[in-house]
């Protein structure tokens, strides 16, 4: 049974049928899925959710499909790790990592949005899956389309990391690499979507797609024992994920699944692409587009579709925005790996780097619960670390050479006789 009611314009409130629509024809505002929460009350309870399989479809009543999910049945329910070593390093009391670096099947949070988008696209009769991507979305569309028997066309900026390109091609997707920025890719794709009638997950299917991000927030609240943290730090590209984590907490509160909703939400961007953080820091409602220049390519969107709404989430919850340089991104990637054994991609370096600055500046108090959102896997952005780590020591396979190495390093070990 589906609780999805309609699509609704975020600006003027006009309602639309549940089709492949994404902008309001009256005011050009973005459309959003609305649900029948009253009918859901008492049906979607903590017990019902806890009794279901550990994947993001345990919240299916709050997701925009009409039948059962047909794509990505095992996506989500990634670990929420209590990060005690990192907490010590940062000087805070209660710190968690929500770790979508190990999401299934393509190791980023994009598997959430894609499984919803393609499940819905199939209900609407589409047979071709498509997207404009900064990398992770490309991987996920290609993999999930392959698994459900859809054809896929993926559009990317030409200068993405090698693993993100290879990790799209391997699934048999047709990859079109565009000489331009993501924003130029996206503009072209809007024209293609209108002309070819494909399911562009983040264009004409966007209202459904974006809802998948809510599951990141639901899981945080459930895994904390049915409550929100006091502070959540979230990376921003187009700015959709941060608004949907906010929506997730609000919905859980509406349904009585959590007692209150006091989470302050903070957005993180790279200094080389921070149109949203700039607006928050300037206290402006206006998002000024930028031309991206950063190693955090997955977040390199200069003209973010949900920039306005994400700035509002930070303002309304009492959060803030912070940005970090490429050097700080690398430092944070290393810090997370060395303290918690989690290898996050550059976007994770952005998020942790921003969290660190927010703690140091006193914006986030040291004695309250903090969740850092890790959204992608470091194995996909290895280029960022080339030349930034200590090289391996090369020796011949002789014990004496190893002994010399230990001595030269000034290390003493008790050797068992
Ligand atoms: C796409 C992406 C984001 C941000 O997504 P938006 O919803 O566009 O803000 C964050 N992290 C990673 C790794 C991503 O690929
Ligand atoms: Zn409207």
Short mmCIF file of C-alpha atoms and ligand atoms in Angstrom, two decimals:
data_model
loop_
_atom_site.label_atom_id
_atom_site.label_comp_id
_atom_site.label_asym_id
_atom_site.label_seq_id
_atom_site.Cartn_x
_atom_site.Cartn_y
_atom_site.Cartn_z
CA UNK A 1 0.00 0.00 0.00
CA UNK A 2 1.40 3.39 -0.97
CA UNK A 3 1.15 6.58 1.08
CA UNK A 4 2.50 8.82 -1.67
CA UNK A 5 -0.16 11.45 -2.28
CA UNK A 6 1.05 13.79 -5.01
CA UNK A 7 3.82 16.01 -6.25
CA UNK A 8 3.65 19.54 -4.88
CA UNK A 9 5.40 22.79 -5.79
CA UNK A 10 7.70 23.90 -2.97
CA UNK A 11 6.99 27.54 -3.80
CA UNK A 12 3.31 28.01 -4.68
CA UNK A 13 1.91 24.72 -3.38
CA UNK A 14 0.21 23.65 -6.61
CA UNK A 15 -0.26 19.88 -6.70
CA UNK A 16 0.62 17.63 -9.63
CA UNK A 17 -0.03 13.97 -10.48
CA UNK A 18 2.67 11.43 -9.55
CA UNK A 19 4.33 11.42 -12.96
CA UNK A 20 7.77 12.25 -14.37
CA UNK A 21 7.48 15.95 -13.59
CA UNK A 22 9.97 18.12 -11.73
CA UNK A 23 9.18 21.83 -12.13
CA UNK A 24 6.01 23.81 -11.50
CA UNK A 25 4.46 25.14 -14.69
CA UNK A 26 3.13 28.20 -12.86
CA UNK A 27 6.19 29.45 -10.98
CA UNK A 28 9.07 27.13 -12.03
CA UNK A 29 9.51 26.03 -8.42
CA UNK A 30 10.83 22.50 -7.75
CA UNK A 31 8.28 19.73 -7.15
CA UNK A 32 8.43 17.55 -4.07
CA UNK A 33 6.67 14.31 -3.07
CA UNK A 34 4.02 14.63 -0.34
CA UNK A 35 2.63 11.75 1.72
CA UNK A 36 -0.44 10.90 3.78
CA UNK A 37 1.20 11.01 7.20
CA UNK A 38 -2.08 10.76 9.11
CA UNK A 39 -2.84 7.40 7.51
CA UNK A 40 0.71 6.22 8.21
CA UNK A 41 0.49 6.90 11.97
CA UNK A 42 0.25 3.67 13.94
CA UNK A 43 1.08 1.67 10.81
CA UNK A 44 4.75 2.54 10.52
CA UNK A 45 5.92 1.97 14.11
CA UNK A 46 9.34 1.33 15.63
CA UNK A 47 8.43 -2.35 16.02
CA UNK A 48 7.40 -2.71 12.39
CA UNK A 49 10.61 -1.07 11.19
CA UNK A 50 12.85 -3.07 13.55
CA UNK A 51 11.21 -6.29 12.35
CA UNK A 52 12.27 -5.72 8.77
CA UNK A 53 15.44 -6.61 6.87
CA UNK A 54 18.46 -4.32 7.40
CA UNK A 55 18.21 -2.19 4.27
CA UNK A 56 16.75 1.22 3.48
CA UNK A 57 13.42 -0.26 2.33
CA UNK A 58 12.54 -0.84 5.98
CA UNK A 59 11.12 2.72 5.69
CA UNK A 60 9.28 2.00 2.43
CA UNK A 61 6.04 3.72 3.48
CA UNK A 62 8.05 6.98 3.46
CA UNK A 63 9.47 6.37 -0.01
CA UNK A 64 7.83 7.39 -3.31
CA UNK A 65 6.93 4.11 -4.96
CA UNK A 66 3.53 2.51 -5.44
CA UNK A 67 4.40 -1.18 -5.45
CA UNK A 68 7.30 -3.12 -3.96
CA UNK A 69 10.85 -1.86 -4.69
CA UNK A 70 12.28 -3.49 -7.81
CA UNK A 71 15.79 -1.98 -7.78
CA UNK A 72 18.44 -1.99 -5.05
CA UNK A 73 16.76 -4.32 -2.59
CA UNK A 74 19.89 -4.46 -0.40
CA UNK A 75 20.85 -0.78 -0.35
CA UNK A 76 21.39 1.09 2.91
CA UNK A 77 21.41 0.35 6.63
CA UNK A 78 25.12 1.13 6.65
CA UNK A 79 27.01 1.28 9.97
CA UNK A 80 26.77 4.16 12.40
CA UNK A 81 30.17 3.89 14.07
CA UNK A 82 30.90 5.28 17.53
CA UNK A 83 34.20 6.96 16.73
CA UNK A 84 36.03 7.06 20.07
CA UNK A 85 39.56 7.47 18.69
CA UNK A 86 38.54 10.31 16.43
CA UNK A 87 36.56 11.86 19.28
CA UNK A 88 39.73 11.89 21.39
CA UNK A 89 41.72 13.42 18.54
CA UNK A 90 39.13 16.17 18.11
CA UNK A 91 38.54 16.66 21.83
CA UNK A 92 34.83 15.88 21.77
CA UNK A 93 32.70 13.59 23.92
CA UNK A 94 30.26 11.77 21.63
CA UNK A 95 31.07 11.35 17.95
CA UNK A 96 29.64 9.04 15.29
CA UNK A 97 30.48 8.30 11.67
CA UNK A 98 27.55 7.39 9.43
CA UNK A 99 29.47 5.29 6.95
CA UNK A 100 28.05 5.14 3.42
CA UNK A 101 31.55 4.42 2.10
CA UNK A 102 30.40 0.80 2.42
CA UNK A 103 26.98 1.19 0.85
CA UNK A 104 25.86 -1.46 -1.66
CA UNK A 105 26.47 -1.86 -4.56
CA UNK A 106 28.71 1.11 -5.51
CA UNK A 107 30.15 2.38 -2.21
CA UNK A 108 28.44 5.75 -1.91
CA UNK A 109 25.19 7.24 -0.64
CA UNK A 110 24.05 7.60 -4.27
CA UNK A 111 22.89 3.96 -4.20
CA UNK A 112 20.03 5.20 -2.00
CA UNK A 113 18.73 7.80 -4.44
CA UNK A 114 19.25 5.62 -7.48
CA UNK A 115 17.38 2.60 -6.15
CA UNK A 116 14.38 4.82 -5.41
CA UNK A 117 14.63 6.67 -8.73
CA UNK A 118 14.86 3.52 -10.83
CA UNK A 119 12.18 1.67 -8.88
CA UNK A 120 9.87 4.61 -9.58
CA UNK A 121 11.05 5.04 -13.20
CA UNK A 122 10.11 1.42 -13.91
CA UNK A 123 6.68 1.96 -12.39
CA UNK A 124 6.29 4.90 -14.77
CA UNK A 125 7.25 2.71 -17.73
CA UNK A 126 10.77 3.93 -18.50
CA UNK A 127 13.30 1.49 -19.97
CA UNK A 128 16.37 3.77 -20.23
CA UNK A 129 18.15 5.15 -17.15
CA UNK A 130 20.25 8.27 -17.41
CA UNK A 131 21.98 10.95 -15.33
CA UNK A 132 24.27 13.95 -15.22
CA UNK A 133 26.91 13.04 -12.67
CA UNK A 134 29.96 14.18 -10.72
CA UNK A 135 31.01 10.50 -10.51
CA UNK A 136 29.26 8.51 -7.80
CA UNK A 137 25.85 8.88 -9.40
CA UNK A 138 27.31 7.58 -12.66
CA UNK A 139 28.60 4.47 -10.88
CA UNK A 140 25.30 3.82 -9.19
CA UNK A 141 23.04 4.42 -12.19
CA UNK A 142 25.20 2.13 -14.33
CA UNK A 143 25.31 -0.67 -11.74
CA UNK A 144 21.67 -0.57 -10.70
CA UNK A 145 20.45 -0.23 -14.31
CA UNK A 146 22.51 -3.28 -15.25
CA UNK A 147 21.09 -5.27 -12.35
CA UNK A 148 17.47 -4.49 -13.25
CA UNK A 149 17.89 -4.86 -17.01
CA UNK A 150 17.65 -1.20 -18.03
CA UNK A 151 19.86 0.42 -20.61
CA UNK A 152 21.92 3.35 -19.28
CA UNK A 153 23.34 6.58 -20.67
CA UNK A 154 25.64 8.45 -18.32
CA UNK A 155 26.92 12.00 -18.78
CA UNK A 156 29.99 13.22 -16.89
CA UNK A 157 32.53 16.05 -16.98
CA UNK A 158 35.64 14.75 -18.81
CA UNK A 159 38.07 15.28 -15.89
CA UNK A 160 36.66 12.84 -13.30
CA UNK A 161 38.80 10.40 -11.34
CA UNK A 162 39.82 7.28 -13.34
CA UNK A 163 38.09 4.86 -10.94
CA UNK A 164 34.80 6.70 -11.25
CA UNK A 165 34.94 6.47 -15.04
CA UNK A 166 36.09 2.84 -15.06
CA UNK A 167 33.55 2.00 -12.37
CA UNK A 168 30.82 3.19 -14.70
CA UNK A 169 32.04 1.62 -17.95
CA UNK A 170 32.40 -1.82 -16.40
CA UNK A 171 28.61 -2.19 -16.09
CA UNK A 172 28.14 -1.69 -19.82
CA UNK A 173 26.80 1.87 -19.59
CA UNK A 174 27.18 4.23 -22.52
CA UNK A 175 29.34 7.00 -21.05
CA UNK A 176 29.41 10.43 -22.63
CA UNK A 177 32.27 12.56 -21.37
CA UNK A 178 31.66 16.27 -21.84
CA UNK A 179 34.33 18.92 -22.23
CA UNK A 180 32.95 21.20 -19.54
CA UNK A 181 31.99 21.52 -15.89
CA UNK A 182 29.22 19.56 -14.20
CA UNK A 183 26.94 22.57 -14.57
CA UNK A 184 27.44 22.49 -18.33
CA UNK A 185 26.82 18.73 -18.38
CA UNK A 186 23.62 19.26 -16.42
CA UNK A 187 22.36 21.97 -18.76
CA UNK A 188 22.92 19.74 -21.78
CA UNK A 189 21.18 16.84 -20.03
CA UNK A 190 18.07 18.95 -19.38
CA UNK A 191 17.79 19.38 -23.15
CA UNK A 192 18.43 15.69 -23.82
CA UNK A 193 15.90 14.59 -21.18
CA UNK A 194 13.14 16.62 -22.81
CA UNK A 195 13.95 15.33 -26.26
CA UNK A 196 14.67 11.62 -25.70
CA UNK A 197 12.16 10.67 -23.03
CA UNK A 198 14.64 8.84 -20.82
CA UNK A 199 14.50 8.59 -17.04
CA UNK A 200 17.16 11.11 -16.03
CA UNK A 201 17.28 10.27 -12.34
CA UNK A 202 18.39 13.72 -11.22
CA UNK A 203 16.39 15.73 -13.77
CA UNK A 204 12.89 14.56 -14.76
CA UNK A 205 12.75 11.90 -11.98
CA UNK A 206 14.38 14.23 -9.44
CA UNK A 207 11.46 14.56 -6.98
CA UNK A 208 11.46 10.75 -6.49
CA UNK A 209 15.25 10.40 -6.62
CA UNK A 210 15.83 13.03 -3.94
CA UNK A 211 13.52 11.24 -1.49
CA UNK A 212 15.99 8.34 -1.34
CA UNK A 213 18.38 10.57 0.62
CA UNK A 214 15.92 10.69 3.51
CA UNK A 215 16.91 7.13 4.43
CA UNK A 216 20.37 8.41 5.46
CA UNK A 217 18.60 10.50 8.11
CA UNK A 218 16.13 7.79 9.16
CA UNK A 219 18.99 5.38 9.76
CA UNK A 220 20.94 7.88 11.87
CA UNK A 221 17.90 8.40 14.11
CA UNK A 222 17.08 4.71 14.39
CA UNK A 223 20.69 3.66 15.00
CA UNK A 224 21.08 6.26 17.75
CA UNK A 225 18.23 4.52 19.56
CA UNK A 226 15.33 6.51 18.08
CA UNK A 227 16.57 10.03 18.59
CA UNK A 228 18.36 12.69 16.58
CA UNK A 229 21.92 13.73 17.35
CA UNK A 230 22.40 17.33 18.49
CA UNK A 231 24.64 18.08 15.50
CA UNK A 232 24.96 16.58 12.01
CA UNK A 233 27.58 17.60 9.47
CA UNK A 234 26.67 16.91 5.83
CA UNK A 235 28.59 17.37 2.55
CA UNK A 236 26.86 19.43 -0.13
CA UNK A 237 27.03 19.25 -3.92
CA UNK A 238 23.62 20.16 -5.32
CA UNK A 239 22.43 20.55 -1.73
CA UNK A 240 19.76 17.87 -1.85
CA UNK A 241 21.06 15.40 0.77
CA UNK A 242 21.18 18.01 3.53
CA UNK A 243 17.57 19.08 2.93
CA UNK A 244 16.40 15.46 2.93
CA UNK A 245 18.13 14.60 6.21
CA UNK A 246 16.20 17.53 7.63
CA UNK A 247 12.97 16.23 6.10
CA UNK A 248 13.69 12.75 7.49
CA UNK A 249 14.00 14.00 11.08
CA UNK A 250 10.82 16.08 10.69
CA UNK A 251 8.88 13.10 9.34
CA UNK A 252 10.05 10.80 12.13
CA UNK A 253 8.93 13.41 14.63
CA UNK A 254 5.56 13.85 12.89
CA UNK A 255 5.00 10.09 13.06
CA UNK A 256 5.96 9.96 16.74
CA UNK A 257 8.98 7.73 16.05
CA UNK A 258 11.35 10.15 17.84
CA UNK A 259 10.47 12.28 20.87
CA UNK A 260 11.79 15.58 19.53
CA UNK A 261 13.82 17.04 16.72
CA UNK A 262 16.56 19.32 17.96
CA UNK A 263 19.28 18.45 15.45
CA UNK A 264 21.35 21.35 14.18
CA UNK A 265 22.41 20.70 10.60
CA UNK A 266 25.73 21.92 9.17
CA UNK A 267 26.74 21.94 5.50
CA UNK A 268 30.28 21.32 4.25
CA UNK A 269 31.86 22.30 0.93
CA UNK A 270 35.34 22.58 -0.54
CA UNK A 271 36.85 26.06 -0.55
CA UNK A 272 37.25 25.64 -4.31
CA UNK A 273 33.47 25.25 -4.72
CA UNK A 274 31.41 26.72 -1.92
CA UNK A 275 28.50 28.69 -3.33
CA UNK A 276 26.17 27.51 -0.53
CA UNK A 277 28.60 28.01 2.35
CA UNK A 278 29.44 31.47 1.02
CA UNK A 279 25.77 32.44 1.11
CA UNK A 280 25.35 31.12 4.68
CA UNK A 281 28.42 32.99 5.91
CA UNK A 282 27.32 36.20 4.21
CA UNK A 283 23.79 35.84 5.58
CA UNK A 284 22.50 36.02 2.02
CA UNK A 285 19.51 34.23 0.46
CA UNK A 286 21.18 34.44 -2.91
CA UNK A 287 23.40 31.59 -4.12
CA UNK A 288 26.07 33.04 -6.41
CA UNK A 289 27.30 30.36 -8.87
CA UNK A 290 31.05 29.67 -8.96
CA UNK A 291 33.43 27.87 -11.32
CA UNK A 292 34.66 24.83 -9.32
CA UNK A 293 38.33 24.18 -8.70
CA UNK A 294 38.87 21.47 -6.08
CA UNK A 295 40.02 17.87 -5.62
CA UNK A 296 36.56 17.11 -4.17
CA UNK A 297 35.12 16.46 -7.62
CA UNK A 298 32.02 14.66 -6.37
CA UNK A 299 30.97 17.94 -4.71
CA UNK A 300 31.99 20.23 -7.58
CA UNK A 301 28.65 21.75 -8.50
CA UNK A 302 29.00 25.49 -9.04
CA UNK A 303 25.29 26.21 -9.46
CA UNK A 304 23.53 23.96 -6.91
CA UNK A 305 19.89 23.14 -7.66
CA UNK A 306 18.93 22.99 -3.97
CA UNK A 307 21.34 25.67 -2.76
CA UNK A 308 18.62 28.01 -1.57
CA UNK A 309 16.79 25.30 0.39
CA UNK A 310 19.94 23.89 1.94
CA UNK A 311 21.01 27.33 3.18
CA UNK A 312 17.58 27.63 4.74
CA UNK A 313 17.96 24.28 6.54
CA UNK A 314 21.22 25.45 8.12
CA UNK A 315 19.67 28.76 9.15
CA UNK A 316 16.42 27.31 10.51
CA UNK A 317 17.98 24.48 12.53
CA UNK A 318 20.65 26.72 14.06
CA UNK A 319 23.43 25.04 12.11
CA UNK A 320 26.09 26.69 9.98
CA UNK A 321 28.22 26.22 6.88
CA UNK A 322 31.97 25.65 6.68
CA UNK A 323 34.49 25.05 3.91
CA UNK A 324 37.97 23.57 3.69
CA UNK A 325 40.98 23.85 1.40
CA UNK A 326 42.30 20.92 -0.63
CA UNK A 327 45.15 20.54 1.91
CA UNK A 328 42.64 20.36 4.76
CA UNK A 329 40.62 17.77 2.81
CA UNK A 330 43.66 15.50 2.53
CA UNK A 331 44.57 15.99 6.20
CA UNK A 332 41.04 15.01 7.22
CA UNK A 333 41.01 11.93 4.95
CA UNK A 334 44.22 10.79 6.66
CA UNK A 335 42.89 11.59 10.13
CA UNK A 336 39.75 9.49 9.59
CA UNK A 337 41.76 6.59 8.18
CA UNK A 338 44.40 6.70 10.95
CA UNK A 339 41.96 7.02 13.85
CA UNK A 340 38.99 4.91 12.74
CA UNK A 341 40.24 2.74 9.89
CA UNK A 342 37.77 4.29 7.47
CA UNK A 343 39.01 5.31 4.03
CA UNK A 344 36.62 7.98 2.78
CA UNK A 345 36.73 9.79 -0.52
CA UNK A 346 37.55 13.48 -0.88
CA UNK A 347 33.96 14.41 0.03
CA UNK A 348 34.53 12.70 3.40
CA UNK A 349 37.64 14.84 3.86
CA UNK A 350 35.48 17.88 3.21
CA UNK A 351 32.92 16.83 5.80
CA UNK A 352 35.34 15.84 8.54
CA UNK A 353 37.56 18.86 7.81
CA UNK A 354 34.57 21.16 8.14
CA UNK A 355 33.40 19.38 11.32
CA UNK A 356 36.86 19.90 12.83
CA UNK A 357 36.76 23.62 12.07
CA UNK A 358 33.21 23.93 13.44
CA UNK A 359 34.35 22.28 16.68
CA UNK A 360 37.52 24.38 16.94
CA UNK A 361 35.61 27.61 16.36
CA UNK A 362 33.09 26.67 19.07
CA UNK A 363 30.13 26.47 16.68
CA UNK A 364 29.72 22.81 17.66
CA UNK A 365 30.13 22.31 21.43
CA UNK A 366 32.52 19.57 22.52
CA UNK A 367 30.13 17.88 24.96
CA UNK A 368 27.15 17.17 22.68
CA UNK A 369 26.48 14.34 20.22
CA UNK A 370 27.84 14.84 16.70
CA UNK A 371 27.32 12.77 13.55
CA UNK A 372 29.75 13.17 10.63
CA UNK A 373 28.26 11.99 7.31
CA UNK A 374 30.68 9.94 5.23
CA UNK A 375 29.11 9.55 1.80
CA UNK A 376 31.71 7.94 -0.46
CA UNK A 377 34.69 5.55 -0.57
CA UNK A 378 38.35 6.56 -0.75
CA UNK A 379 39.28 3.77 -3.14
CA UNK A 380 37.47 5.76 -5.83
CA UNK A 381 39.48 8.97 -5.39
CA UNK A 382 42.99 7.66 -4.93
CA UNK A 383 44.51 10.33 -7.19
CA UNK A 384 43.94 12.86 -4.42
CA UNK A 385 46.51 11.06 -2.25
CA UNK A 386 49.23 10.42 -4.82
CA UNK A 387 52.46 11.81 -3.40
CA UNK A 388 50.75 12.72 -0.09
CA UNK A 389 51.54 9.56 1.89
CA UNK A 390 54.77 7.99 3.17
CA UNK A 391 56.11 5.65 0.49
CA UNK A 392 56.54 1.93 1.26
CA UNK A 393 60.06 0.88 2.27
CA UNK A 394 61.62 -1.47 -0.26
CA UNK A 395 64.04 -4.17 0.89
CA UNK A 396 65.26 -7.54 -0.32
CA UNK A 397 63.73 -10.68 1.20
CA UNK A 398 66.49 -11.03 3.81
CA UNK A 399 66.00 -10.90 7.58
CA UNK A 400 69.17 -8.84 8.05
CA UNK A 401 67.75 -6.05 5.90
CA UNK A 402 64.61 -5.96 7.99
CA UNK A 403 66.62 -5.96 11.22
CA UNK A 404 68.62 -2.99 9.89
CA UNK A 405 65.39 -1.22 9.07
CA UNK A 406 64.08 -1.68 12.61
CA UNK A 407 67.33 -0.39 14.09
CA UNK A 408 67.47 2.58 11.73
CA UNK A 409 63.94 3.45 12.77
CA UNK A 410 65.07 3.49 16.40
CA UNK A 411 62.52 0.86 17.32
CA UNK A 412 63.02 -1.83 19.97
CA UNK A 413 60.95 -5.00 19.92
CA UNK A 414 61.15 -7.98 22.25
CA UNK A 415 62.12 -10.90 20.03
CA UNK A 416 60.93 -14.29 21.27
CA UNK A 417 63.73 -16.87 21.48
C1 LIG B 1 26.50 13.52 -4.66
C2 LIG B 1 27.33 13.46 -3.45
C3 LIG B 1 27.09 14.28 -2.33
C4 LIG B 1 26.10 15.42 -2.26
O1 LIG B 1 24.91 15.28 -2.82
P1 LIG B 1 23.82 16.43 -3.02
O2 LIG B 1 22.59 15.77 -2.63
O3 LIG B 1 23.89 16.78 -4.48
O4 LIG B 1 24.19 17.61 -2.16
C5 LIG B 1 27.85 14.07 -1.20
N1 LIG B 1 28.84 13.16 -1.17
C6 LIG B 1 29.12 12.38 -2.21
C7 LIG B 1 30.24 11.41 -2.10
C8 LIG B 1 28.38 12.50 -3.39
O5 LIG B 1 28.69 11.71 -4.43
ZN1 LIG B 2 4.71 26.64 -8.25
#
